[in-house]
Tab-separated table of C-alpha atoms in Angstrom:
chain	number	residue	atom	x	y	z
A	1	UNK	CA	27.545	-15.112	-3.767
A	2	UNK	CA	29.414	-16.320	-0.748
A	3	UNK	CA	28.699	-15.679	3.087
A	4	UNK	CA	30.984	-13.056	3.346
A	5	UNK	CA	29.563	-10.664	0.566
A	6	UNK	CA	26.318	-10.935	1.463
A	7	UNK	CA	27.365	-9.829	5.256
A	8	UNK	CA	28.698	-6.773	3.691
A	9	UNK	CA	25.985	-5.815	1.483
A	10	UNK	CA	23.729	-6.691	5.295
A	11	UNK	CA	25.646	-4.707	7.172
A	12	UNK	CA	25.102	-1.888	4.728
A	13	UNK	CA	21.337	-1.913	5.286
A	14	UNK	CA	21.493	-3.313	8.656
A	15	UNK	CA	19.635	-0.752	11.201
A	16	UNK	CA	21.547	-1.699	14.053
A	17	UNK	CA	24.886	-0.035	12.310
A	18	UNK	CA	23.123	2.976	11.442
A	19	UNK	CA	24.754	5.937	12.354
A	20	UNK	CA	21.682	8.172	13.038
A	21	UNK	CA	21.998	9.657	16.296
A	22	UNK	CA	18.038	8.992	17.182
A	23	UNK	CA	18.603	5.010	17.785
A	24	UNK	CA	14.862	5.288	19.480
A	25	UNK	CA	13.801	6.722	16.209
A	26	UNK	CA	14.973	3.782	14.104
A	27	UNK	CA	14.243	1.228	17.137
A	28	UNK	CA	10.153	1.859	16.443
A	29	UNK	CA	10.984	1.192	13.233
A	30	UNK	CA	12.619	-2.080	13.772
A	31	UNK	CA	9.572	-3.192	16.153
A	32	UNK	CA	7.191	-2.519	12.877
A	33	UNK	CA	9.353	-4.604	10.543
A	34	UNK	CA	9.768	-7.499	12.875
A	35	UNK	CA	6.223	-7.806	13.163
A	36	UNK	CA	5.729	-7.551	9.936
A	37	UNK	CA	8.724	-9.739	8.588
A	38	UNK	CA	6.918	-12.812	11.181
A	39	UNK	CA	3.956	-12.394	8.622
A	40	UNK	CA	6.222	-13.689	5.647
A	41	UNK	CA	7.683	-16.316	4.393
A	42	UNK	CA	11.395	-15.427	3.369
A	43	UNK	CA	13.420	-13.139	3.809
A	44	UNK	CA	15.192	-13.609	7.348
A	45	UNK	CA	16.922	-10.435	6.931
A	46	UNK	CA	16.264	-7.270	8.664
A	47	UNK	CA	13.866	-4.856	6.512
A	48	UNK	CA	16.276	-2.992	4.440
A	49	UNK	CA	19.627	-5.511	4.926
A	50	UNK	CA	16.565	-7.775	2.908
A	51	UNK	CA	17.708	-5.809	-0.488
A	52	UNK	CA	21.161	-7.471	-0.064
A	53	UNK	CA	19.338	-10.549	0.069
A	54	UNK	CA	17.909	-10.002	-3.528
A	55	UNK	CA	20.837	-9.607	-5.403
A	56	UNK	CA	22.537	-12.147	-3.655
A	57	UNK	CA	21.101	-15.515	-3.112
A	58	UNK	CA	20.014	-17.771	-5.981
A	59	UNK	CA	16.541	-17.164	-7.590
A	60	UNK	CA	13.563	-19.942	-7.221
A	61	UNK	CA	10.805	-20.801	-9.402
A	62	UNK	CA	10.482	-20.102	-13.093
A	63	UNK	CA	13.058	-17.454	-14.399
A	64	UNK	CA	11.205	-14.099	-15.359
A	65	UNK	CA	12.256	-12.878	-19.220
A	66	UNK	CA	12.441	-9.299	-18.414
A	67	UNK	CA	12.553	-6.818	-21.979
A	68	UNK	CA	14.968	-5.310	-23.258
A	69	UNK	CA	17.153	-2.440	-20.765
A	70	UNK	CA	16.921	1.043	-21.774
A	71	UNK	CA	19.222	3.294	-19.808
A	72	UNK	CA	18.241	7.005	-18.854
A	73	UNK	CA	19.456	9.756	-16.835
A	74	UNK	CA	17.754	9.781	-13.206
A	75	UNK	CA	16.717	12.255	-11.007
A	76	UNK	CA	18.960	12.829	-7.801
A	77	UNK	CA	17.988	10.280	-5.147
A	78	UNK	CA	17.020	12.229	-2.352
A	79	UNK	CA	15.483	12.636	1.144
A	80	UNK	CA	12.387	15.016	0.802
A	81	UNK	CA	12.149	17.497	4.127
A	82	UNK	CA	14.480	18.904	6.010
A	83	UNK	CA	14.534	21.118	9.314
A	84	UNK	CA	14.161	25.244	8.131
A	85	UNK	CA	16.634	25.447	10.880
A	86	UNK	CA	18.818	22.756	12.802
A	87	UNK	CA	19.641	23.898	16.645
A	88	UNK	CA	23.361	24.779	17.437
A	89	UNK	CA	25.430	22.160	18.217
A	90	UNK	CA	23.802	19.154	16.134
A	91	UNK	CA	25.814	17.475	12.849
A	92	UNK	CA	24.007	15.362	10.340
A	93	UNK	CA	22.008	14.844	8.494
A	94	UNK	CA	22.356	11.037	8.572
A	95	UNK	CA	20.301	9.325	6.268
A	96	UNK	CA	18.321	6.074	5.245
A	97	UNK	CA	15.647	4.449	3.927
A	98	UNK	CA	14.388	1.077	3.899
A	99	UNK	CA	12.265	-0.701	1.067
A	100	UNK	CA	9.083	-1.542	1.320
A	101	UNK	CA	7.876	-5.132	1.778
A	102	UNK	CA	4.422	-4.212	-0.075
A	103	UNK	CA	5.217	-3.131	-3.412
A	104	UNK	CA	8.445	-2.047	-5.682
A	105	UNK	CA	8.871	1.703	-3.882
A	106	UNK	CA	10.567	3.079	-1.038
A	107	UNK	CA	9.167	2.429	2.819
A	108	UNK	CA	10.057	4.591	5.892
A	109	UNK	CA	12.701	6.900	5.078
A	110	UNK	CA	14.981	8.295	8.648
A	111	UNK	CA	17.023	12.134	8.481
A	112	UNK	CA	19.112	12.037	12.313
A	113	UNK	CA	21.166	14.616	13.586
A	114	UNK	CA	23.333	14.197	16.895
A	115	UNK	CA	25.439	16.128	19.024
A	116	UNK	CA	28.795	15.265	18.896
A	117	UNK	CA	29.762	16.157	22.694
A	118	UNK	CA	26.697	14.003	23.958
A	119	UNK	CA	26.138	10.958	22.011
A	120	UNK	CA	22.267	10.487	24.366
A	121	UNK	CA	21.160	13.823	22.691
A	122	UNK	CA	19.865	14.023	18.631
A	123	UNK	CA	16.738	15.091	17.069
A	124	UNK	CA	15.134	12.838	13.997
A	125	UNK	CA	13.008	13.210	11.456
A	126	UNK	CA	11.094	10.256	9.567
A	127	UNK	CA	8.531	9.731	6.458
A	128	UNK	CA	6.184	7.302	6.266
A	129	UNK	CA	3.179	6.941	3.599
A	130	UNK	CA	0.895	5.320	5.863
A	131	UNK	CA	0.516	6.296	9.653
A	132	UNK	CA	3.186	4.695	11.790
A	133	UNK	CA	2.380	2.350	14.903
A	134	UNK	CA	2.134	3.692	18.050
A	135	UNK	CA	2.546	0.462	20.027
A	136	UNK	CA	4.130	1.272	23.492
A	137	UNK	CA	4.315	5.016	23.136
A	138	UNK	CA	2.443	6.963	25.849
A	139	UNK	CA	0.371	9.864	24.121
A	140	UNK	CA	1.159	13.126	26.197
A	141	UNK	CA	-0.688	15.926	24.129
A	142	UNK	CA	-2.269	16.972	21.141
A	143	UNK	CA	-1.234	19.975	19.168
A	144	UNK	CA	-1.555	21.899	15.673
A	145	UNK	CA	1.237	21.226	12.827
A	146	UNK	CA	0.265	23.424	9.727
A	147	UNK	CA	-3.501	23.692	10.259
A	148	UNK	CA	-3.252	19.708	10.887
A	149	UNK	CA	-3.776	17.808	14.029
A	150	UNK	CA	-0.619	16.262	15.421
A	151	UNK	CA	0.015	13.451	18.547
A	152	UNK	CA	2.937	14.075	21.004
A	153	UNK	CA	4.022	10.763	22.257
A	154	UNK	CA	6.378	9.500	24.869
A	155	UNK	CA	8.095	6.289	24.366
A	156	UNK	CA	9.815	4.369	27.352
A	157	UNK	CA	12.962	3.192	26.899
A	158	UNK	CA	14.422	-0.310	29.056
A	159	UNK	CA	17.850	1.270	30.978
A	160	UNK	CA	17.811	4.577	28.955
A	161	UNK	CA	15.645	7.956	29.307
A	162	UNK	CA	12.511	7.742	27.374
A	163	UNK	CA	11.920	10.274	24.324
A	164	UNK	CA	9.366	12.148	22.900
A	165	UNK	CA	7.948	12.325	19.289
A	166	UNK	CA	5.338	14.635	17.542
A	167	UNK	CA	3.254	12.427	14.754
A	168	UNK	CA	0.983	14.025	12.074
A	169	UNK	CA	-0.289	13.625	8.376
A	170	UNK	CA	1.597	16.699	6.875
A	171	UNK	CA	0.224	15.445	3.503
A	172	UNK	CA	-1.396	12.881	1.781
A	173	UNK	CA	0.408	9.767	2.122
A	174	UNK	CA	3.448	11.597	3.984
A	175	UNK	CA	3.059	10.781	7.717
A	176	UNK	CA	6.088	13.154	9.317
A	177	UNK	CA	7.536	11.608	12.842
A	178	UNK	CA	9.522	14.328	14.770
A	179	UNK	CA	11.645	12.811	17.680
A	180	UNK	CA	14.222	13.994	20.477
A	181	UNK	CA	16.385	12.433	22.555
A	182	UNK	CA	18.270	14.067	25.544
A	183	UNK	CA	18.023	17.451	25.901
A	184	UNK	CA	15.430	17.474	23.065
A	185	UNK	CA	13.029	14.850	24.518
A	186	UNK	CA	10.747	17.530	25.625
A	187	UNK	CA	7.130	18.204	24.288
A	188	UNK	CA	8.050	22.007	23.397
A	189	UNK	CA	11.015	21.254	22.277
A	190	UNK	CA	9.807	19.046	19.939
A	191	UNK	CA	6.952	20.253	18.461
A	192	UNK	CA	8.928	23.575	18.026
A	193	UNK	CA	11.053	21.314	15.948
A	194	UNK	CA	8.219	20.014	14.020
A	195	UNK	CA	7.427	23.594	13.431
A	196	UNK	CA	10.490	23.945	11.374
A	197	UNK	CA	9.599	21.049	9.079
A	198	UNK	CA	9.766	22.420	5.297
A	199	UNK	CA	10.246	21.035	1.946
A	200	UNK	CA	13.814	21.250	1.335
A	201	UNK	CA	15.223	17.836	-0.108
A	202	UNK	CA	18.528	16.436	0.620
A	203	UNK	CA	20.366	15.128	-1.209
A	204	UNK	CA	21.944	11.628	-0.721
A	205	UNK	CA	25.459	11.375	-0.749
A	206	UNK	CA	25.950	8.273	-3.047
A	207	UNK	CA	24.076	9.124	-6.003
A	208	UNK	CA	22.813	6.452	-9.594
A	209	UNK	CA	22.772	8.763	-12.245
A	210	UNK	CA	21.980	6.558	-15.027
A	211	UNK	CA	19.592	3.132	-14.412
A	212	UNK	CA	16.874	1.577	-16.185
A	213	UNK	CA	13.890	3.913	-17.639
A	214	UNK	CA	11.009	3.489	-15.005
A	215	UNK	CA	13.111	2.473	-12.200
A	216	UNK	CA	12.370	2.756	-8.642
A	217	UNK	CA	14.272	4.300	-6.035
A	218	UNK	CA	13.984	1.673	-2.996
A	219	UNK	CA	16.616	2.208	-0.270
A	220	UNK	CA	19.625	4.058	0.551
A	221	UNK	CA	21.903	3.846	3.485
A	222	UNK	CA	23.922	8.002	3.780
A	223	UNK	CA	27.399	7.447	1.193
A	224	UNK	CA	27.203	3.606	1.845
A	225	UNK	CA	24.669	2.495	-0.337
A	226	UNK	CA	21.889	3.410	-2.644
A	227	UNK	CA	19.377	0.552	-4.796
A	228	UNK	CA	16.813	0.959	-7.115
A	229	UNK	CA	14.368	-1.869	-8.049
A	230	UNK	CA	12.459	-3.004	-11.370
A	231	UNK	CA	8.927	-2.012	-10.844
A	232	UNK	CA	7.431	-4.747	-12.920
A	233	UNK	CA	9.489	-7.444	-10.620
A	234	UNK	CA	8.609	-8.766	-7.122
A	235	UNK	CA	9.477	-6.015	-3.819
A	236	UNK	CA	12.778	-5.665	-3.104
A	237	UNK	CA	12.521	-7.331	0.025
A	238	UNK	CA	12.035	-10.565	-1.760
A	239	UNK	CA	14.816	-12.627	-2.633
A	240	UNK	CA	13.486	-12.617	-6.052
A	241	UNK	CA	13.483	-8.743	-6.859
A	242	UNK	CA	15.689	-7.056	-9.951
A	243	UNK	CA	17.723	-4.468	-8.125
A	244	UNK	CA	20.588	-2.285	-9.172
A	245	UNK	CA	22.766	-1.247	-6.582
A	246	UNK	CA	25.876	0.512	-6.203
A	247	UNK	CA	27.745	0.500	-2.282
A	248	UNK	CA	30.983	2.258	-0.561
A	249	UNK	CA	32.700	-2.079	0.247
A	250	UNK	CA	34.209	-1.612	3.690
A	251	UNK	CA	36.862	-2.568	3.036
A	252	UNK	CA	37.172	-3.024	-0.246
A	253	UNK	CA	38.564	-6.430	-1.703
A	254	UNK	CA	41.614	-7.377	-3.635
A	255	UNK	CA	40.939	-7.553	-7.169
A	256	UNK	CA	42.602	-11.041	-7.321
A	257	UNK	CA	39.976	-12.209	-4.508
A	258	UNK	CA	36.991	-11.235	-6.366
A	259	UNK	CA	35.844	-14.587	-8.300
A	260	UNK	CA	36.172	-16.167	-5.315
A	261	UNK	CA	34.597	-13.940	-2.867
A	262	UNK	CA	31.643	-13.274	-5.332
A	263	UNK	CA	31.065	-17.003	-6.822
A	264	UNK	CA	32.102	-15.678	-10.317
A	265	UNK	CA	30.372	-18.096	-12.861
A	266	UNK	CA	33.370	-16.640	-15.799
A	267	UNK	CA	36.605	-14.971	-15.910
A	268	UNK	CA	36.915	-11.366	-15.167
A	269	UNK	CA	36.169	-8.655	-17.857
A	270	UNK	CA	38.501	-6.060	-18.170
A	271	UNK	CA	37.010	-2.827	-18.202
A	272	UNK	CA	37.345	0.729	-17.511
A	273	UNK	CA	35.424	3.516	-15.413
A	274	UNK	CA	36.373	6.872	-14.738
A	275	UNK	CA	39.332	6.410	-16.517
A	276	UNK	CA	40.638	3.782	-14.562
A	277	UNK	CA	41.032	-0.156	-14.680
A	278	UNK	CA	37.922	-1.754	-13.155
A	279	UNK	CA	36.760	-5.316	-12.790
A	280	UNK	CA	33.481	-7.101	-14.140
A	281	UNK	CA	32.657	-10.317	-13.290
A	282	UNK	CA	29.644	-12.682	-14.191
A	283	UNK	CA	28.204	-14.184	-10.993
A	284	UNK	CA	25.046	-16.823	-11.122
A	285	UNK	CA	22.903	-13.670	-9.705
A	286	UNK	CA	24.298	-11.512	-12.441
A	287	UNK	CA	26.870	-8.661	-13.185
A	288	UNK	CA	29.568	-7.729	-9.947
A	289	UNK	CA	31.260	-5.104	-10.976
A	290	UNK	CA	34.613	-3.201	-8.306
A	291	UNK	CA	35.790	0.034	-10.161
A	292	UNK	CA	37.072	3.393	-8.590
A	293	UNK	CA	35.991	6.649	-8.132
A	294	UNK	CA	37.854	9.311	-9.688
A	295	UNK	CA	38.897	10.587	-6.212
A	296	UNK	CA	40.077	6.948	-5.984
A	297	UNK	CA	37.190	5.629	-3.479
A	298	UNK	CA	36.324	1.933	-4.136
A	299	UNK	CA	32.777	1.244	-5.227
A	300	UNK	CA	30.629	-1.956	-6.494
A	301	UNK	CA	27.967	-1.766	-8.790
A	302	UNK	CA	25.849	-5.231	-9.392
A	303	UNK	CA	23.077	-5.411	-11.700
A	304	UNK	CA	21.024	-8.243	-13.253
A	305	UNK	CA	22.461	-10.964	-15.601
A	306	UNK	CA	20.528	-9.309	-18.709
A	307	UNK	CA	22.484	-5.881	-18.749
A	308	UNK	CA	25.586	-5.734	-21.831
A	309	UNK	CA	28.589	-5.177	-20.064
A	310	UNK	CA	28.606	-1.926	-21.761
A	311	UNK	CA	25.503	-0.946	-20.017
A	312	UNK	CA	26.953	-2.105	-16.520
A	313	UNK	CA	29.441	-0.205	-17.283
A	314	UNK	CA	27.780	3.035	-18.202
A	315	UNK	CA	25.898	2.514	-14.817
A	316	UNK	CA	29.742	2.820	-13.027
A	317	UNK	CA	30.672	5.964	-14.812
A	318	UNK	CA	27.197	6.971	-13.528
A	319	UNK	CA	28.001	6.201	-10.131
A	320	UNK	CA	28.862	10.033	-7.938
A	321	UNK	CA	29.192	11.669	-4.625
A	322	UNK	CA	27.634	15.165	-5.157
């Protein structure tokens, strides 16, 4: 596909445009993935922005024969904790996560809430399966989460207030990061906060319904975006990963600019989704295909070359906003 799609699928992932109020949250984040994206070879794309790389650049090597695709009914793509209770004043939550440059599965996944009347003050909350880096943070405490040991940390911030973060193992493999900025960047306040931590999953706002049996959920970006990956293929951070996504296109394109905008290898296949005209088009990194939501919202869904159309298409009527 052509520069200009592949900035929009970027942009989707990119951190910098997320809209989670916690920037400080996310910008920890960012120093783990740069570090980690200098120990690889491709991609040059920011962690999660990397899954637009897959499905959009031209595959190298030998091509993989993948079997035959069997479409099932998936479980709602959610994030998995919550707050019991929010404080006054906050909206969100804002949601993400990023794919994980180890293996076909999901990485650190981000929940931010902000206030609205002070853009410096938000609260986050962030999963990780392995314990997250502490590299420039300040430890200021120790405390008890749940029966479990827990670090407070203070992080300095260049030209902005620092903020403070509670860290603990609240389960095996689930490493829960509390943060607060502003108001909130306060060792009581936070580990009050952290207090309030249940399991109460929420529910992302662009939602697959129907994929490939045995697929993995590997990133979503709030309404914007959502992918899931072929766990017998390569991480979706590689350029060479089968993904399936489906994305809110901001804007969304003409219909008479999409072979050219998407590199379409064939003529456009009529279709139609949700009871409307949609367009399918062949691309050299498979199927592209712009349809409508029956609210009328513009949405893409692009899948690998070896789905039917029919199945692409089942996909779109699959695609929701709960």
């Amino acid at each position: 596909m052509i520069t200009d799609l592949r900035a929009e699928l970027t942009e989707a992932y990119a951190d910098v445009s997320l809209a989670d109020p916690v920037e400080q949250v996310v910008r920890r984040g960012r120093r783990i993935r740069r570090a980690r994206r200098a120990r690889r070879v491709a991609p040059a794309l920011v962690a999660a922005a990397a899954v637009a790389a897959a499905v959009t650049v031209s595959h190298g090597g030998d091509p993989v024969a993948p079997g035959p695709v069997e479409l099932v009914g998936q479980q709602s793509q959610v994030f998995p904790l919550s707050f019991d209770a929010v404080p006054a004043g906050l909206t969100g939550p804002s949601l993400s996560l990023d794919p994980s440059f180890e293996e076909v599965g999901p990485g650190r996944a981000h929940a931010g809430w902000s206030d609205p009347d002070d853009p410096a003050t938000g609260i986050g909350l962030q999963v990780d399966a392995a314990e997250p880096s502490a590299d420039g943070d300040d430890e200021i405490g120790e405390v008890r989460i749940g029966g479990v040991d827990a670090t407070v940390l203070r992080t300095p911030v260049t030209g902005a207030d620092p903020y403070v973060s509670v860290v603990w193992e609240r389960a095996e493999a689930q490493w829960v990061t509390v943060t607060g900025d502003g108001r909130f960047a306060d060792e009581d306040a936070v580990v009050a906060l952290a207090r309030q931590v249940v399991d109460r999953p929420v529910v992302v706002p662009l939602q697959l319904t129907l994929a490939p049996r045995g697929w993995v959920l590997v990133a979503y970006k709030d309404d914007r975006i959502v992918t899931l990956a072929d766990p017998a293929g390569d991480p979706a951070t590689d350029a060479t990963a089968r993904t399936l996504n489906a994305y809110l296109p901001q804007p969304p394109s003409d219909p008479a600019d999409l072979p050219r905008e998407v590199g379409a290898t064939g003529g456009t296949v009529p279709v139609t989704v949700h009871a409307q005209p949609a367009y399918l088009l062949p691309t050299r990194d498979g199927w592209f295909l712009q349809a409508a939501l029956p609210d009328g919202t513009v949405f893409v869904v692009q899948a690998p070359a070896d789905f039917t159309v029919d199945q692409v298409v089942e996909v779109a009527e699959g695609v929701g906003r709960p």
